[in-house]
Short mmCIF file of C-alpha atoms in Angstrom, two decimals:
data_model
loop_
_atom_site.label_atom_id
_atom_site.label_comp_id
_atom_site.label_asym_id
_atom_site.label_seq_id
_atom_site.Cartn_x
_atom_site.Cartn_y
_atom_site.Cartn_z
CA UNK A 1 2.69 -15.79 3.42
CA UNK A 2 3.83 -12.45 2.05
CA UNK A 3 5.33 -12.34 -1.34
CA UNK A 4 6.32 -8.70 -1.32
CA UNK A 5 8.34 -9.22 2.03
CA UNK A 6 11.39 -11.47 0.10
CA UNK A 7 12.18 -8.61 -2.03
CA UNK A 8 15.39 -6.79 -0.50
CA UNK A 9 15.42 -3.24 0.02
CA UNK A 10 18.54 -1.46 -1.77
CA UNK A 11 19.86 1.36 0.61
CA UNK A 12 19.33 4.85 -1.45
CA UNK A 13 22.31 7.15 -1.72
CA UNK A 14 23.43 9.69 0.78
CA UNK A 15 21.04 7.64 3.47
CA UNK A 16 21.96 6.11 6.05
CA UNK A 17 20.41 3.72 7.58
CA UNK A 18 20.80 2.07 12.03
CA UNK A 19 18.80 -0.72 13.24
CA UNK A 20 18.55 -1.03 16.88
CA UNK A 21 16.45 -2.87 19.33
CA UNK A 22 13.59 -3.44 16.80
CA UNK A 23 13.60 0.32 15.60
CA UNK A 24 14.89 1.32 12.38
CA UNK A 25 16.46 4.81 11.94
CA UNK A 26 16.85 6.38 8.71
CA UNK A 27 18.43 9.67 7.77
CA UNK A 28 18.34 11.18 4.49
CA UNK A 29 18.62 14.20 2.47
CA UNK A 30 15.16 15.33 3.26
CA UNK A 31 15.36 14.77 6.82
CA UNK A 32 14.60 11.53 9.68
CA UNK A 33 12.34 9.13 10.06
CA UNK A 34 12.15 6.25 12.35
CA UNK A 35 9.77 3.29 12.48
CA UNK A 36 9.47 0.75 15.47
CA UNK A 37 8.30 -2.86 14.22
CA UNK A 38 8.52 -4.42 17.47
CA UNK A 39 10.63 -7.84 16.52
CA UNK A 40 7.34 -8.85 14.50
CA UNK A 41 10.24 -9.87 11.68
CA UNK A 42 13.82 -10.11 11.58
CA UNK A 43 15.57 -6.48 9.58
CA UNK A 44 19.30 -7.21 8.55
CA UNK A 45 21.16 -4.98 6.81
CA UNK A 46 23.98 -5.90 4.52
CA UNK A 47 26.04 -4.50 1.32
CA UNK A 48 23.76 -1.93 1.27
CA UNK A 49 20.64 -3.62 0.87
CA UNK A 50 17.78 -4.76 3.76
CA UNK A 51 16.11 -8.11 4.03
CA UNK A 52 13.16 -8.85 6.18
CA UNK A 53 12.29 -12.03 7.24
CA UNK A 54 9.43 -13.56 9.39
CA UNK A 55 10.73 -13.28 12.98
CA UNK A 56 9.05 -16.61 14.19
CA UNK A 57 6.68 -19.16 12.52
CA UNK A 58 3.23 -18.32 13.22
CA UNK A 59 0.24 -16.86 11.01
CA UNK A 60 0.88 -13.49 12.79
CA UNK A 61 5.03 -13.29 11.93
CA UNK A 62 3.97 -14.07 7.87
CA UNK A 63 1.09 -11.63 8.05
CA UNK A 64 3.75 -8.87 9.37
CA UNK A 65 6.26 -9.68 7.21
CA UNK A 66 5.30 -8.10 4.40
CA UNK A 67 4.01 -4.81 6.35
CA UNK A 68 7.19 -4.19 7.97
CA UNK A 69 8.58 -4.11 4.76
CA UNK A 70 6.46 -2.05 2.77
CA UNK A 71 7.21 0.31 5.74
CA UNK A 72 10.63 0.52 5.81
CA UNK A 73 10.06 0.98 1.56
CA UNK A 74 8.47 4.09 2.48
CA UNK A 75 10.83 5.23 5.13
CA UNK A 76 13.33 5.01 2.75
CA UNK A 77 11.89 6.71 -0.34
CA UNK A 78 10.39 9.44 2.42
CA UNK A 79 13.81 10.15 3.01
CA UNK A 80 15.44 10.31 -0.27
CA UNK A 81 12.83 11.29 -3.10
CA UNK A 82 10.07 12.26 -0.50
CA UNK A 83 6.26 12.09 -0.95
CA UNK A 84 3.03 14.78 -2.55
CA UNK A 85 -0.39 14.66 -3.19
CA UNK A 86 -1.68 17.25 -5.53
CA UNK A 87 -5.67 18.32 -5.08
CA UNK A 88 -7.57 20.46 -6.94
CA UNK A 89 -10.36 22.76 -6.17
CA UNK A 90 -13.43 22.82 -8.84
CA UNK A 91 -16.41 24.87 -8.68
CA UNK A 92 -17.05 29.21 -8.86
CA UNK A 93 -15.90 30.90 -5.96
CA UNK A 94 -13.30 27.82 -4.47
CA UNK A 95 -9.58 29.69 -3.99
CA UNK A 96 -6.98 28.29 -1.56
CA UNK A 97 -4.33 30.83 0.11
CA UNK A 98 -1.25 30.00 1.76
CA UNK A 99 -1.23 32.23 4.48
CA UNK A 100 2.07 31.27 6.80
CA UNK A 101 1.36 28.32 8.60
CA UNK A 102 -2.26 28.23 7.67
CA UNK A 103 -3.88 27.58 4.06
CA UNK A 104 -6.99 29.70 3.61
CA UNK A 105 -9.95 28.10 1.92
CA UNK A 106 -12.64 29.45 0.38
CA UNK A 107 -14.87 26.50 -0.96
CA UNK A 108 -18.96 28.08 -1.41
CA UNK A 109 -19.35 28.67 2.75
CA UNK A 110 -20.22 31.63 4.26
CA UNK A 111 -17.09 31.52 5.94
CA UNK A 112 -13.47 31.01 4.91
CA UNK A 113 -11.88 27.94 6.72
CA UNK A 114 -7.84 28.42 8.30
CA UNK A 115 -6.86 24.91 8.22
CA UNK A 116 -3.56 24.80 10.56
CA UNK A 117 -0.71 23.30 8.74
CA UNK A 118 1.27 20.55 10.50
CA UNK A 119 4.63 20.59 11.17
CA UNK A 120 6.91 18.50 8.58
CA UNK A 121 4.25 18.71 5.89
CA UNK A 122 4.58 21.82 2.91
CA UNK A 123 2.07 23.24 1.57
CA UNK A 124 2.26 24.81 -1.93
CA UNK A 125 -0.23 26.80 -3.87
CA UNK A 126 0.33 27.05 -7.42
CA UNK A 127 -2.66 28.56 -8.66
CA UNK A 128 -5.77 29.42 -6.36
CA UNK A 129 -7.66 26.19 -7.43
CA UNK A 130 -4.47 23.82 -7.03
CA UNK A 131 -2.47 22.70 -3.79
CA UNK A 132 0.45 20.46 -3.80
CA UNK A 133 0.92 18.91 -0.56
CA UNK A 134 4.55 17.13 0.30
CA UNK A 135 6.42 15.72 2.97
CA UNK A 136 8.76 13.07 4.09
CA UNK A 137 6.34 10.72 5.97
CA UNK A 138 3.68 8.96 3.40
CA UNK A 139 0.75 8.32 6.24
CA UNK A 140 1.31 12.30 7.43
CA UNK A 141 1.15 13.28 3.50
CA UNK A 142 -2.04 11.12 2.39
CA UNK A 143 -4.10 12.00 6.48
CA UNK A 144 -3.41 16.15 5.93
CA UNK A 145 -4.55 15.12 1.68
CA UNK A 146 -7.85 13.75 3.46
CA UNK A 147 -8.48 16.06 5.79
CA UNK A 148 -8.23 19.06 3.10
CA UNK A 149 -10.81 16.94 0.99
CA UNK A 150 -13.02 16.46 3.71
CA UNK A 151 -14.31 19.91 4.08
CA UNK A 152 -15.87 19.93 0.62
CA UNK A 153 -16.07 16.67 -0.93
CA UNK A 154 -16.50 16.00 -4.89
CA UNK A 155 -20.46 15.79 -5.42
CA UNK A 156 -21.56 13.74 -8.25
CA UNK A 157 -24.42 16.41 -9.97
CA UNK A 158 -22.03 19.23 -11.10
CA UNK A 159 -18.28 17.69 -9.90
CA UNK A 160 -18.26 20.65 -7.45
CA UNK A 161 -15.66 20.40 -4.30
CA UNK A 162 -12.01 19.22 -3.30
CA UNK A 163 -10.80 16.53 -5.39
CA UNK A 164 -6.84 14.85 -5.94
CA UNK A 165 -5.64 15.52 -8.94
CA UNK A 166 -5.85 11.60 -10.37
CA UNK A 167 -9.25 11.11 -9.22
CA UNK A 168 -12.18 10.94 -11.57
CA UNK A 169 -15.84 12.40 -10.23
CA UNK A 170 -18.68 9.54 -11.26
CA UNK A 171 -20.91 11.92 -12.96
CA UNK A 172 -24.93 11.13 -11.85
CA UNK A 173 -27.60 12.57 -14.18
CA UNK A 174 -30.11 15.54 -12.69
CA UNK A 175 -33.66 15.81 -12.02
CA UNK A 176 -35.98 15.18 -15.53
CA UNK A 177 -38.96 17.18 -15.81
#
């Protein structure tokens, strides 16, 4: 049984907020979202706050419970406050450039790599080793996060590659003669 899913949602300000045939629409400063939890619980919305309950009795209902919540949680601050990841670039040579839609990155290839920016996500570049990625939808936010990291991961011998900001680089120990 979920223990997150009995906490009620309060309603942020200047959002509004329409439940309809299992769908929940939000609509906030920083734009829309929308997510579709298919009657696996029961969403009620009163005096400004949201309370999810199992929609039936069975293992399945509990084990949604608490998902649909934590979803609608970050509908709602996705809406209002709004979500970033910030990465940074380590090693001689790495540089990223915003270049319109695309974000340029130079990371120790013989080639420069255009990485397309989606729609609904920004892209900021600070300074040429730091990018601060934000957007309204969490999953959208943390998947373009990955896929930046993924063309030069953090190696362990000199901490070299595309790290987030928080993470720390296990350090290994080189070759010994």
């Amino acid at each position: 049984m979920s223990r997150s899913g009995r906490i009620p949602l309060s309603v942020p300000e200047n959002t509004d907020i329409d439940i309809r045939d299992g769908t929940i629409y939000a609509k906030g400063k920083l734009g829309e979202l929308s997510f579709n939890f298919q009657n696996n619980a029961k969403v009620d919305l009163k005096d400004n706050l949201i309370k999810v309950e199992p929609a039936g009795d069975s293992k399945f209902y509990h084990q949604m419970w608490g998902t649909v919540r934590s979803r609608i949680s970050n509908i709602l601050t996705g809406v209002s406050k709004g979500f970033s990841k910030e990465l940074e670039l380590n090693g001689v040579g790495y540089k990223a450039n915003q270049k319109g839609n695309k974000l340029e990155l130079l990371l120790g290839y013989s080639h420069p790599i255009n990485f397309d920016i989606p729609s609904g996500i920004k892209v900021e570049v600070p300074k040429p080793t730091s990018i601060i990625i934000s957007g309204t939808d969490k999953q959208q936010v943390g998947q373009v996060a990955a896929n930046i990291r993924e063309f030069r991961k953090p190696e362990p011998f000199k901490g070299k590659g595309v790290k987030y900001k928080e993470e720390i680089i296990r350090r290994k120990e080189g070759k010994k003669k």
